[in-house]
């Protein structure tokens, strides 16, 4: 396998590129030729001229193209132009699967592509190119997860150099399409591929909750217009340059342990943020910032993996926001990969990678996907290629120092927030639960009863209630002391909680040795049966120092026309009958 990368500037450069590819084809015994075309030029007539000329010169080749926000030609990121990668394979086969009319049909298109991919023998990798911001990518990617789990899947979204423009399309020998997806299938027993991502952005401050979202439209955060997170915390107002001003502080969410960065494409009049990637309601989401030191560390870690793989060609799909972040130093994270093998790729509007552990496909922003390829086996490289960050000067150097300060203070703030959250949880437990028995306290059980009565009246269901009293509990305290009495209450509380929760009920401590139980959906017969079961279990339970402990119970069915106070009195009256008749029994009113 071999890759040649070429930068096209004008008709002469195109003819030289064609001549270079023809010479390589004549030198080697190649089976398959695949072209990638990455175009920063948005003029469709220029794109058609290039694709037409290549198709004419290499009628048996495969090729795919995408609009790009930056072109990668080996070690360099040339000025806005057209880059071509020619990949020569000796034993590997290529098949380009095409899904068309995707918008509104994401599920059907995804299912069809997965079915076609699964029919390809010895399929090793599936590379996706698409104008992702135009689709419901969440649905599409979920369907593509049906591709055999041992197949590596990765890709990038098309988009031009200008963030404020909505040009997103892919192209091939048949023309240009903004409503399609290409899936390039690599198959053959000698083909090997390794893919991973590098990020390096870190959380900033405390989490917010996504309270309203539709696909890639983030509508509300913490029940307020999403734009306010930037207006309030970073003083970035919704103006014409909003996307450019916010890209340094993208949002970070997580799903299944995957960190998902999201940068803003635009802001709508109502404060909705249109993101380069989907978000889901209920997600925790953070502001984040790029830490140059951490970015470089993660790229260096990826370089170690690529060295061990020893590829013959490398593809890079890197987010356009990374390029803007590095400004004039963007090449520093590209160059070391090009030292390992010929490298090509483009700056994207989003990246896709399959998680090998769960088989799902995730949509990323602000990551750099590096795709290492080779045919046959190879020994690990002995050279150590690393990012040379000594060239960083000016603002980037200052940012490195500021990032360390922000990381330290953010860590302290997050720890304080966690400590406060744990304290709030403890306070909530203290506010709602009886410390001795573990049951709800009187306030909380009355709150639950009010809710369940409302549900009963609204839905026409039944609600069983039970008042419970420990027989002769004063004698336990007087004879054995309050320490034993407290232990008895604790053991009895655990027993009652277990039995009531198993039946979907609630219970609370009503008074000193009185408990109140509510059982949604239980009629009189079932409520009485449960009361008797509980009574017998208590009678059979061993308590410290006491030969035998019993309880008396009063059962009453909540009535639609009675108040809570009337319901409590009926249950208490039933309990009184049990006590008057000798205790250790259940009575019904």
CSV table of N, CA, C and O in Angstrom, one decimal, residues 439 466-473 488-489 491-493 495-496 499-500 507 513-515 517 530-541 543 548-554 574-575 578-579 582-587:
chain,number,residue,atom,x,y,z
A,439,UNK,N,-37.4,5.3,58.0
A,439,UNK,CA,-38.7,5.5,57.3
A,439,UNK,C,-38.8,7.0,57.0
A,439,UNK,O,-38.0,7.9,57.5
A,466,UNK,N,-52.7,1.6,56.5
A,466,UNK,CA,-52.5,0.8,57.7
A,466,UNK,C,-51.9,1.7,58.8
A,466,UNK,O,-50.8,2.3,58.5
A,467,UNK,N,-52.5,1.8,59.9
A,467,UNK,CA,-51.9,2.4,61.1
A,467,UNK,C,-51.3,1.3,62.0
A,467,UNK,O,-52.0,0.3,62.3
A,468,UNK,N,-50.0,1.4,62.4
A,468,UNK,CA,-49.3,0.4,63.1
A,468,UNK,C,-48.8,0.9,64.5
A,468,UNK,O,-48.4,2.1,64.5
A,469,UNK,N,-49.0,0.1,65.5
A,469,UNK,CA,-48.5,0.6,66.8
A,469,UNK,C,-47.8,-0.6,67.5
A,469,UNK,O,-48.2,-1.8,67.4
A,470,UNK,N,-46.6,-0.4,68.1
A,470,UNK,CA,-45.9,-1.4,68.8
A,470,UNK,C,-46.5,-1.7,70.2
A,470,UNK,O,-46.7,-0.7,71.0
A,471,UNK,N,-46.9,-2.9,70.5
A,471,UNK,CA,-47.5,-3.3,71.7
A,471,UNK,C,-46.6,-3.1,72.9
A,471,UNK,O,-45.5,-3.7,72.9
A,472,UNK,N,-47.1,-2.4,73.9
A,472,UNK,CA,-46.4,-2.3,75.2
A,472,UNK,C,-44.9,-1.8,75.0
A,472,UNK,O,-44.0,-2.3,75.7
A,473,UNK,N,-44.7,-0.9,74.1
A,473,UNK,CA,-43.4,-0.4,73.9
A,473,UNK,C,-42.8,0.4,75.1
A,473,UNK,O,-41.6,0.4,75.3
A,488,UNK,N,-34.6,-1.7,69.0
A,488,UNK,CA,-35.8,-2.4,68.6
A,488,UNK,C,-36.5,-1.6,67.4
A,488,UNK,O,-36.9,-2.1,66.4
A,489,UNK,N,-36.6,-0.3,67.6
A,489,UNK,CA,-37.2,0.6,66.6
A,489,UNK,C,-36.4,0.5,65.3
A,489,UNK,O,-37.0,0.4,64.2
A,491,UNK,N,-34.4,-2.1,64.1
A,491,UNK,CA,-34.6,-3.4,63.5
A,491,UNK,C,-36.0,-3.5,62.9
A,491,UNK,O,-36.2,-3.9,61.8
A,492,UNK,N,-37.0,-3.0,63.7
A,492,UNK,CA,-38.4,-3.1,63.1
A,492,UNK,C,-38.6,-2.2,61.9
A,492,UNK,O,-39.3,-2.5,60.9
A,493,UNK,N,-37.9,-1.0,61.9
A,493,UNK,CA,-38.0,-0.1,60.8
A,493,UNK,C,-37.4,-0.8,59.5
A,493,UNK,O,-38.0,-0.7,58.4
A,495,UNK,N,-37.2,-4.0,58.8
A,495,UNK,CA,-38.1,-5.0,58.4
A,495,UNK,C,-39.3,-4.5,57.7
A,495,UNK,O,-39.7,-5.0,56.6
A,496,UNK,N,-39.9,-3.4,58.2
A,496,UNK,CA,-41.1,-2.8,57.6
A,496,UNK,C,-40.8,-2.2,56.3
A,496,UNK,O,-41.6,-2.3,55.3
A,499,UNK,N,-40.5,-4.9,53.5
A,499,UNK,CA,-41.8,-5.5,53.1
A,499,UNK,C,-42.7,-4.5,52.3
A,499,UNK,O,-43.3,-4.9,51.3
A,500,UNK,N,-42.7,-3.3,52.8
A,500,UNK,CA,-43.6,-2.3,52.1
A,500,UNK,C,-43.0,-1.9,50.8
A,500,UNK,O,-43.8,-1.8,49.8
A,507,UNK,N,-44.1,4.2,53.7
A,507,UNK,CA,-44.4,4.2,55.1
A,507,UNK,C,-43.6,5.3,55.8
A,507,UNK,O,-42.5,5.7,55.3
A,513,UNK,N,-44.0,5.4,68.7
A,513,UNK,CA,-44.0,4.0,68.2
A,513,UNK,C,-45.0,3.6,67.2
A,513,UNK,O,-45.4,2.5,67.1
A,514,UNK,N,-45.6,4.7,66.6
A,514,UNK,CA,-46.6,4.5,65.6
A,514,UNK,C,-46.1,4.7,64.2
A,514,UNK,O,-45.3,5.6,64.0
A,515,UNK,N,-46.5,3.9,63.2
A,515,UNK,CA,-46.1,4.0,61.8
A,515,UNK,C,-47.4,4.1,61.0
A,515,UNK,O,-48.4,3.5,61.4
A,517,UNK,N,-48.7,3.3,56.9
A,517,UNK,CA,-48.4,2.6,55.7
A,517,UNK,C,-49.5,3.0,54.6
A,517,UNK,O,-50.7,2.9,55.0
A,530,UNK,N,-51.8,-8.2,53.7
A,530,UNK,CA,-50.4,-7.7,54.0
A,530,UNK,C,-50.2,-7.3,55.5
A,530,UNK,O,-49.2,-7.6,56.1
A,531,UNK,N,-51.2,-6.7,56.1
A,531,UNK,CA,-51.1,-6.3,57.5
A,531,UNK,C,-50.9,-7.6,58.3
A,531,UNK,O,-50.1,-7.5,59.3
A,532,UNK,N,-51.6,-8.6,58.0
A,532,UNK,CA,-51.4,-9.9,58.8
A,532,UNK,C,-50.1,-10.5,58.6
A,532,UNK,O,-49.4,-11.0,59.5
A,533,UNK,N,-49.6,-10.4,57.3
A,533,UNK,CA,-48.2,-10.9,57.0
A,533,UNK,C,-47.2,-10.2,57.8
A,533,UNK,O,-46.3,-10.8,58.4
A,534,UNK,N,-47.3,-8.8,57.9
A,534,UNK,CA,-46.4,-8.0,58.6
A,534,UNK,C,-46.4,-8.3,60.1
A,534,UNK,O,-45.4,-8.4,60.8
A,535,UNK,N,-47.6,-8.4,60.6
A,535,UNK,CA,-47.8,-8.7,62.0
A,535,UNK,C,-47.1,-10.0,62.4
A,535,UNK,O,-46.4,-10.1,63.4
A,536,UNK,N,-47.3,-11.1,61.6
A,536,UNK,CA,-46.7,-12.4,61.9
A,536,UNK,C,-45.2,-12.3,61.8
A,536,UNK,O,-44.4,-13.0,62.5
A,537,UNK,N,-44.6,-11.6,60.8
A,537,UNK,CA,-43.2,-11.5,60.6
A,537,UNK,C,-42.6,-10.8,61.8
A,537,UNK,O,-41.5,-11.2,62.3
A,538,UNK,N,-43.2,-9.8,62.4
A,538,UNK,CA,-42.7,-9.1,63.5
A,538,UNK,C,-42.7,-10.0,64.7
A,538,UNK,O,-41.8,-10.1,65.5
A,539,UNK,N,-43.8,-10.8,64.9
A,539,UNK,CA,-43.9,-11.7,66.0
A,539,UNK,C,-42.9,-12.8,65.9
A,539,UNK,O,-42.4,-13.3,67.0
A,540,UNK,N,-42.4,-13.1,64.7
A,540,UNK,CA,-41.4,-14.2,64.6
A,540,UNK,C,-40.0,-13.7,64.6
A,540,UNK,O,-39.0,-14.4,64.6
A,541,UNK,N,-39.8,-12.4,64.7
A,541,UNK,CA,-38.5,-11.8,64.6
A,541,UNK,C,-37.8,-11.7,66.0
A,541,UNK,O,-38.5,-11.4,67.0
A,543,UNK,N,-35.6,-10.0,68.7
A,543,UNK,CA,-35.2,-8.6,69.1
A,543,UNK,C,-34.2,-8.7,70.3
A,543,UNK,O,-34.4,-9.7,71.1
A,548,UNK,N,-40.4,-11.5,73.1
A,548,UNK,CA,-41.3,-11.4,72.0
A,548,UNK,C,-41.8,-10.0,71.9
A,548,UNK,O,-42.1,-9.3,72.9
A,549,UNK,N,-41.9,-9.6,70.6
A,549,UNK,CA,-42.5,-8.2,70.3
A,549,UNK,C,-43.6,-8.4,69.4
A,549,UNK,O,-43.5,-9.2,68.4
A,550,UNK,N,-44.7,-7.7,69.6
A,550,UNK,CA,-45.9,-7.8,68.7
A,550,UNK,C,-46.3,-6.4,68.3
A,550,UNK,O,-45.9,-5.4,69.0
A,551,UNK,N,-47.1,-6.3,67.3
A,551,UNK,CA,-47.7,-5.0,66.8
A,551,UNK,C,-49.2,-5.2,66.7
A,551,UNK,O,-49.7,-6.3,66.4
A,552,UNK,N,-49.9,-4.1,66.8
A,552,UNK,CA,-51.3,-4.0,66.5
A,552,UNK,C,-51.5,-3.1,65.2
A,552,UNK,O,-50.8,-2.2,65.0
A,553,UNK,N,-52.5,-3.5,64.4
A,553,UNK,CA,-52.7,-2.8,63.1
A,553,UNK,C,-54.1,-2.4,62.9
A,553,UNK,O,-55.0,-3.2,63.3
A,554,UNK,N,-54.3,-1.3,62.3
A,554,UNK,CA,-55.7,-0.8,61.8
A,554,UNK,C,-55.7,-0.6,60.4
A,554,UNK,O,-54.9,0.2,59.9
A,574,UNK,N,-59.5,2.0,63.7
A,574,UNK,CA,-59.3,0.6,63.5
A,574,UNK,C,-58.2,0.0,64.4
A,574,UNK,O,-58.3,-1.1,64.9
A,575,UNK,N,-57.1,0.8,64.5
A,575,UNK,CA,-56.0,0.4,65.4
A,575,UNK,C,-56.5,0.3,66.9
A,575,UNK,O,-56.1,-0.6,67.6
A,578,UNK,N,-58.1,-2.9,67.6
A,578,UNK,CA,-57.2,-4.0,67.8
A,578,UNK,C,-56.6,-4.0,69.2
A,578,UNK,O,-56.4,-5.0,69.8
A,579,UNK,N,-56.3,-2.8,69.7
A,579,UNK,CA,-55.7,-2.7,71.1
A,579,UNK,C,-56.8,-3.1,72.1
A,579,UNK,O,-56.5,-3.8,73.1
A,582,UNK,N,-57.2,-6.9,72.7
A,582,UNK,CA,-56.2,-7.8,73.2
A,582,UNK,C,-54.8,-7.6,72.5
A,582,UNK,O,-53.9,-8.3,72.8
A,583,UNK,N,-54.7,-6.7,71.5
A,583,UNK,CA,-53.5,-6.4,70.8
A,583,UNK,C,-53.0,-7.6,70.0
A,583,UNK,O,-53.7,-8.6,69.9
A,584,UNK,N,-51.9,-7.4,69.2
A,584,UNK,CA,-51.3,-8.4,68.3
A,584,UNK,C,-52.4,-8.9,67.4
A,584,UNK,O,-52.6,-10.1,67.2
A,585,UNK,N,-53.1,-8.0,66.7
A,585,UNK,CA,-54.1,-8.4,65.8
A,585,UNK,C,-54.4,-7.2,64.8
A,585,UNK,O,-53.9,-6.1,65.0
A,586,UNK,N,-55.2,-7.5,63.7
A,586,UNK,CA,-55.5,-6.5,62.7
A,586,UNK,C,-57.0,-6.3,62.7
A,586,UNK,O,-57.7,-7.3,62.7
A,587,UNK,N,-57.4,-5.1,62.7
A,587,UNK,CA,-58.9,-4.7,62.6
A,587,UNK,C,-59.1,-3.9,61.4
A,587,UNK,O,-58.2,-3.1,60.9
